[in-house]
Amino acid sequence: MKKRFYILYIMYAVVGILSLTTAACSSDKEEGEKPSLKSKTMEVAFSISVPGSESASDATRIPDPGTDTGEHDDWNRLTVIIAYTQLDMKRTVYYDTFTKDEFYSNNVVQHQHTNSRLLPDSDNDGYHEFMMSLPIGKCRIYGVTYTDGKGFDPVGELNKIKDDGKDHNGDIIKLQISNDYAKDDGAKVAKFISVATGYAINTKDNSEDLQVSLNNIEEMRQYWRMQLNRLAAKVDIQWDAQSAYEKNTETGNVQYTDVKINSFSFCGGATDQNVGAGSGYLFPTLAKEKNLPAISGKKDFINTSEISRRNGRVYHYTFPDGHAPKITFKLETTTTASTGNADKKTSTYTFDLKNVTEGSLLPATWYKINVKVTGKEKQESVSIDTFK
């Protein structure tokens, strides 16, 4: 917490701990059971940064050659989620949503319906202080940026969670976002890579469980941070079949008279083959820790022109799901037999990305895959180099 707000913060904390009212989850959701001595609240505070925030340590694009053009900044909603692991109340999940204009405002933004406020970045370090009146207990905090109305509604999903007094952090980790997100938008890629997620940690010891208590005020103020990072991974596939026309060093003849990559497929691990492009998890590293199932689908790339069948390049963005996809290339080769007749052959080659990604795609990572088809004797080979 910045010094200029410290006195204000202490005042809110003292008022909060004496309060017998419960914090609201949202204007769309009822405020829960009547207050009791067990449902005391206090003002909680931690810092939030998003990709591209001025001078923030995470102000980088998906590792790609060139200069940052700000394409990651195409979002209009930031939702903060608080999910309790220990709380003697029926409601255990709280949230608040801010617009992009509110996030970058030079003034304090206050939401009466959630008893929360967002402070401006007065130190110009990319971090904004978030304050909210919350019940005393132990919780975890998550965040996501997105564009409203583009096929992703986290607020709607949060409203489905029952007020049953249970720990619903598992439901938060299971939250998904479709790989068809913003698919009909003219700025699809910009919106796609502007989705950023993260969860709060204590920077002193990397713990994720925040104990909401009056005794914890100083630690929250100094150490708790939530840094949101871009969610999408970029798979960059470049292929070259031209070298297949090289002459045989012994005979001087061109054995492969025609080599084509007619198509290739980016295949996620979803067991349901009807999911289309499939989805990713909002928090894929946590999903992997929980061993959640693969939900990413399939994307086919058809090379329609002759030149694209010889060589080309395609970028594919996907939301990770804690698993690694496979890429299958469909090859068509024509060789010249000793009789002089043409011999055509169709085959496939599958490359499993788990061999180079430690089992899963990582968020905000660029995977550069070079595919080279070469003709050797009467067989074709594919060599793939990957870079992260």
XYZ file of C-alpha atoms in Angstrom:
388
model
C 0.000 0.000 0.000
C 1.363 3.378 -0.882
C 2.203 5.671 2.049
C -0.248 8.377 1.078
C -3.115 5.931 1.619
C -1.813 4.209 4.749
C -3.744 6.333 7.282
C -6.896 5.978 5.208
C -6.342 2.203 5.065
C -6.014 1.870 8.848
C -9.224 3.832 9.325
C -11.090 1.511 6.964
C -9.638 -1.551 8.681
C -10.730 -0.422 12.145
C -14.199 0.471 10.945
C -14.430 -2.844 9.097
C -13.476 -5.019 12.024
C -16.188 -3.409 14.145
C -18.790 -3.833 11.451
C -21.365 -6.590 11.670
C -22.333 -6.389 8.015
C -21.246 -8.821 5.362
C -19.604 -7.828 2.098
C -21.773 -8.128 -0.973
C -20.698 -10.420 -3.773
C -22.333 -8.506 -6.586
C -25.327 -6.385 -7.371
C -26.622 -9.413 -9.244
C -26.485 -11.705 -6.220
C -28.254 -11.573 -2.864
C -26.201 -10.526 0.117
C -26.509 -13.841 1.962
C -27.479 -14.622 5.551
C -28.103 -12.065 8.257
C -24.970 -10.716 9.966
C -23.716 -12.169 13.207
C -20.654 -11.846 15.421
C -19.068 -14.570 13.310
C -19.410 -12.534 10.122
C -17.310 -9.504 11.030
C -15.637 -7.828 8.094
C -12.561 -5.715 7.608
C -10.922 -3.797 4.819
C -8.535 -5.975 2.805
C -5.954 -4.473 0.452
C -3.492 -5.785 -2.133
C -1.884 -4.548 -5.370
C -2.904 -5.461 -8.933
C -1.003 -5.095 -12.216
C -2.034 -5.999 -15.767
C 0.091 -6.534 -18.914
C 1.255 -3.242 -20.343
C 0.816 -1.237 -17.147
C 3.345 1.576 -17.214
C 6.704 0.457 -15.796
C 5.212 -2.822 -14.572
C 7.670 -5.706 -14.580
C 5.347 -7.753 -16.790
C 4.969 -5.093 -19.495
C 6.085 -7.400 -22.293
C 4.325 -8.968 -25.228
C 4.257 -12.647 -26.070
C 7.966 -13.156 -26.834
C 7.929 -12.192 -30.479
C 10.427 -10.284 -32.616
C 9.779 -6.567 -32.958
C 8.401 -3.731 -30.904
C 5.446 -3.871 -28.550
C 2.495 -2.301 -30.393
C 0.035 -2.372 -27.514
C -2.058 -5.128 -29.091
C -2.329 -6.779 -25.674
C -4.350 -3.846 -24.344
C -7.699 -4.634 -26.001
C -9.877 -5.433 -22.973
C -12.624 -3.578 -21.122
C -13.319 -5.596 -17.974
C -11.257 -6.669 -14.959
C -12.887 -9.120 -12.561
C -11.353 -9.783 -9.138
C -12.421 -13.031 -7.439
C -12.067 -13.889 -3.758
C -12.733 -17.519 -2.812
C -12.526 -18.607 0.814
C -10.919 -21.851 1.911
C -12.062 -21.365 5.515
C -15.121 -19.317 6.439
C -18.000 -19.885 8.829
C -20.608 -18.443 6.448
C -22.735 -19.702 3.584
C -21.254 -17.341 1.028
C -17.631 -18.177 0.317
C -17.074 -16.558 -3.108
C -16.991 -12.784 -3.654
C -16.078 -10.714 -6.688
C -16.089 -7.275 -8.201
C -15.702 -6.056 -11.787
C -14.089 -2.822 -12.938
C -14.037 -1.281 -16.396
C -10.756 -0.482 -18.096
C -11.453 3.236 -17.687
C -11.941 2.724 -13.954
C -8.706 0.783 -13.683
C -6.687 3.563 -15.304
C -8.566 6.385 -13.595
C -6.575 9.079 -11.805
C -9.175 9.101 -9.051
C -10.274 6.604 -6.420
C -13.031 4.414 -7.876
C -15.546 3.230 -5.297
C -18.247 0.572 -5.727
C -20.917 0.872 -3.049
C -22.596 -2.434 -3.920
C -19.437 -4.407 -3.079
C -17.862 -2.098 -0.508
C -14.724 -1.966 -2.643
C -12.440 0.699 -4.049
C -9.621 0.848 -6.558
C -6.862 3.382 -6.030
C -4.910 5.094 -8.829
C -1.324 4.190 -9.691
C 0.120 7.164 -7.827
C 3.679 5.779 -7.849
C 3.643 5.042 -11.607
C 4.945 1.524 -10.997
C 2.102 -0.259 -12.785
C 0.369 -1.386 -9.595
C -3.054 -0.281 -8.360
C -4.284 -0.870 -4.826
C -7.542 -2.810 -4.504
C -9.491 -2.542 -1.249
C -12.628 -4.451 -0.298
C -14.622 -5.114 2.853
C -14.442 -8.892 3.351
C -15.288 -11.417 6.085
C -12.546 -12.536 8.448
C -11.203 -15.902 7.302
C -8.735 -17.527 4.911
C -9.089 -16.977 1.172
C -7.397 -17.021 -2.235
C -7.624 -14.235 -4.788
C -7.792 -14.446 -8.597
C -8.149 -11.991 -11.466
C -8.910 -11.866 -15.196
C -9.074 -9.199 -17.915
C -11.365 -9.693 -20.913
C -13.782 -7.967 -23.285
C -17.448 -8.144 -22.411
C -19.785 -9.739 -24.958
C -17.154 -11.797 -26.801
C -18.161 -15.267 -25.712
C -16.734 -15.255 -22.199
C -18.833 -14.435 -19.140
C -16.961 -15.077 -15.857
C -19.567 -13.189 -13.834
C -22.278 -15.535 -15.100
C -20.175 -18.546 -14.123
C -19.463 -17.131 -10.665
C -23.168 -16.552 -10.080
C -23.751 -20.283 -10.620
C -21.657 -21.158 -7.561
C -23.903 -22.052 -4.640
C -23.822 -20.299 -1.280
C -23.378 -23.526 0.669
C -20.478 -22.719 2.968
C -18.050 -24.930 1.012
C -14.578 -24.220 -0.336
C -15.151 -23.442 -4.035
C -11.563 -22.750 -5.069
C -11.743 -25.933 -7.122
C -14.596 -24.417 -9.129
C -12.531 -21.287 -9.762
C -9.596 -23.358 -11.051
C -12.007 -25.189 -13.398
C -13.181 -21.951 -15.067
C -12.730 -22.162 -18.846
C -12.490 -19.818 -21.820
C -13.291 -20.938 -25.375
C -10.668 -20.893 -28.131
C -13.447 -19.314 -30.218
C -13.306 -16.244 -27.965
C -13.934 -13.062 -30.037
C -13.827 -15.168 -33.227
C -16.158 -12.827 -35.154
C -14.414 -9.657 -34.037
C -12.267 -7.717 -36.493
C -9.630 -7.392 -33.773
C -9.810 -11.057 -32.760
C -6.082 -11.559 -32.211
C -5.721 -8.366 -30.158
C -8.647 -9.333 -27.949
C -7.473 -12.937 -27.715
C -4.017 -12.066 -26.420
C -5.430 -9.348 -24.158
C -7.001 -11.957 -21.892
C -4.781 -11.996 -18.818
C -5.130 -14.004 -15.623
C -3.326 -14.486 -12.354
C -3.698 -15.025 -8.645
C -2.435 -13.162 -5.608
C 0.607 -14.309 -3.679
C 2.519 -13.161 -0.654
C 5.782 -11.988 -2.241
C 7.603 -12.701 1.025
C 7.052 -16.469 0.948
C 4.975 -17.111 -2.255
C 2.035 -18.373 -0.212
C -1.418 -18.209 -1.821
C -3.658 -18.343 1.255
C -4.476 -14.878 2.588
C -5.574 -14.750 6.215
C -8.034 -11.863 6.520
C -7.503 -10.514 10.039
C -6.696 -7.290 11.796
C -3.307 -8.701 12.813
C -2.415 -9.127 9.131
C -2.841 -5.508 8.005
C 0.844 -4.656 7.666
C 1.675 -7.859 5.777
C -1.164 -7.340 3.307
C -0.062 -3.777 2.730
C 3.558 -4.662 2.047
C 3.640 -8.092 0.457
C 0.414 -9.167 -1.263
C 0.453 -8.699 -5.042
C -1.621 -9.999 -7.962
C 0.186 -9.764 -11.291
C -1.956 -10.696 -14.284
C -0.127 -12.198 -17.272
C -1.336 -12.951 -20.762
C -3.045 -16.313 -21.013
C -2.666 -17.248 -24.682
C 0.212 -19.286 -26.080
C 1.416 -18.744 -29.643
C 2.302 -21.657 -31.904
C 4.258 -20.476 -34.954
C 4.545 -23.165 -37.638
C 6.800 -22.731 -40.673
C 7.225 -25.436 -43.286
C 9.520 -25.957 -46.272
C 9.263 -28.779 -48.777
C 11.423 -27.166 -51.452
C 14.566 -28.984 -50.339
C 12.931 -32.259 -51.296
C 13.841 -31.436 -54.895
C 17.547 -31.628 -54.224
C 19.336 -34.061 -56.509
C 20.645 -37.399 -55.358
C 24.368 -36.949 -54.772
C 25.144 -40.344 -56.297
C 22.974 -40.384 -59.431
C 22.404 -36.660 -59.960
C 18.721 -37.367 -60.515
C 15.827 -35.737 -58.680
C 14.096 -38.619 -56.928
C 11.231 -36.588 -55.497
C 9.542 -34.857 -58.410
C 6.663 -33.484 -56.306
C 6.354 -32.970 -52.563
C 3.375 -31.260 -50.961
C 2.111 -30.518 -47.471
C -1.580 -30.473 -48.302
C -2.736 -29.827 -44.752
C -1.862 -30.074 -41.105
C -3.831 -30.173 -37.888
C -3.308 -28.671 -34.455
C -4.832 -31.284 -32.149
C -5.628 -30.697 -28.494
C -6.199 -33.565 -26.114
C -9.951 -33.235 -25.533
C -11.602 -36.657 -25.527
C -14.797 -35.229 -27.014
C -14.158 -34.933 -30.745
C -17.114 -32.581 -31.191
C -15.732 -29.694 -29.144
C -14.373 -27.885 -32.199
C -11.570 -25.530 -31.173
C -12.153 -26.488 -27.548
C -11.186 -24.336 -24.582
C -8.438 -23.516 -22.135
C -8.438 -23.004 -18.384
C -8.187 -19.505 -16.910
C -5.473 -20.795 -14.592
C -3.747 -23.606 -16.550
C -0.805 -24.050 -14.178
C -3.214 -24.633 -11.302
C -5.329 -26.889 -13.524
C -2.241 -28.975 -14.284
C -1.481 -29.267 -10.572
C -5.038 -30.565 -10.061
C -4.631 -32.949 -13.020
C -7.741 -31.592 -14.745
C -8.614 -33.201 -18.112
C -7.553 -31.814 -21.489
C -10.209 -29.569 -23.077
C -8.354 -28.070 -26.062
C -9.819 -29.054 -29.442
C -8.695 -29.296 -33.072
C -7.826 -26.724 -35.709
C -7.219 -27.741 -39.330
C -5.091 -25.722 -41.751
C -5.666 -26.445 -45.443
C -3.004 -25.295 -47.896
C -5.023 -24.327 -50.965
C -2.358 -22.834 -53.234
C 0.564 -24.632 -54.831
C 3.091 -22.257 -53.297
C 1.672 -22.770 -49.792
C 2.034 -26.503 -50.246
C 5.758 -25.996 -50.876
C 6.445 -23.553 -48.055
C 4.554 -21.235 -45.766
C 3.968 -20.027 -42.255
C 0.953 -19.966 -39.931
C 0.450 -18.452 -36.470
C -2.006 -20.128 -34.150
C -3.075 -18.757 -30.769
C -4.577 -21.010 -28.155
C -5.530 -20.884 -24.489
C -3.500 -23.535 -22.605
C -5.275 -26.296 -20.719
C -2.373 -27.801 -18.815
C -1.664 -30.340 -21.558
C 0.416 -30.448 -24.742
C -1.145 -30.652 -28.234
C -0.018 -32.659 -31.240
C 0.590 -31.394 -34.764
C -0.111 -33.780 -37.630
C 1.167 -33.039 -41.147
C -0.353 -34.681 -44.210
C 2.338 -35.256 -46.842
C 1.916 -36.169 -50.494
C 5.045 -37.230 -52.357
C 5.709 -38.284 -55.931
C 8.881 -40.221 -56.732
C 10.404 -41.427 -59.983
C 10.764 -45.189 -60.004
C 13.520 -47.052 -61.871
C 10.978 -47.880 -64.554
C 10.376 -44.186 -65.116
C 6.848 -44.318 -63.787
C 5.625 -41.903 -61.134
C 4.937 -43.356 -57.713
C 2.624 -41.273 -55.500
C 2.380 -41.762 -51.775
C 0.340 -40.088 -49.026
C 1.497 -40.271 -45.441
C 1.183 -38.422 -42.148
C 3.678 -37.314 -39.561
C 2.642 -36.403 -36.001
C 4.783 -34.316 -33.717
C 3.883 -34.399 -30.024
C 4.670 -31.067 -28.374
C 4.880 -32.648 -24.952
C 8.392 -33.748 -25.890
C 9.582 -30.132 -25.777
C 7.139 -28.415 -23.404
C 7.498 -30.488 -20.244
C 4.015 -31.843 -20.774
C 2.007 -28.680 -21.447
C 1.883 -25.385 -23.286
C 2.755 -22.429 -21.071
C 0.797 -19.173 -21.054
C 2.345 -16.138 -22.790
C 4.904 -18.319 -24.572
C 5.920 -18.375 -28.244
C 6.629 -21.781 -29.751
C 8.522 -21.542 -33.061
C 8.315 -24.775 -35.031
C 10.289 -25.234 -38.258
C 9.266 -28.141 -40.452
C 11.569 -29.260 -43.248
C 10.726 -32.068 -45.632
C 13.713 -33.712 -47.342
C 13.921 -36.537 -49.853
C 16.323 -39.342 -49.030
C 16.345 -42.519 -51.058
C 12.711 -43.653 -51.117
C 11.504 -42.169 -47.881
C 10.600 -38.738 -46.566
C 11.749 -37.301 -43.272
C 10.632 -34.381 -41.206
C 12.877 -32.442 -38.845
C 11.355 -29.973 -36.399
C 13.154 -27.357 -34.341
C 11.300 -25.689 -31.508
C 12.103 -22.496 -29.675
C 10.465 -21.036 -26.575
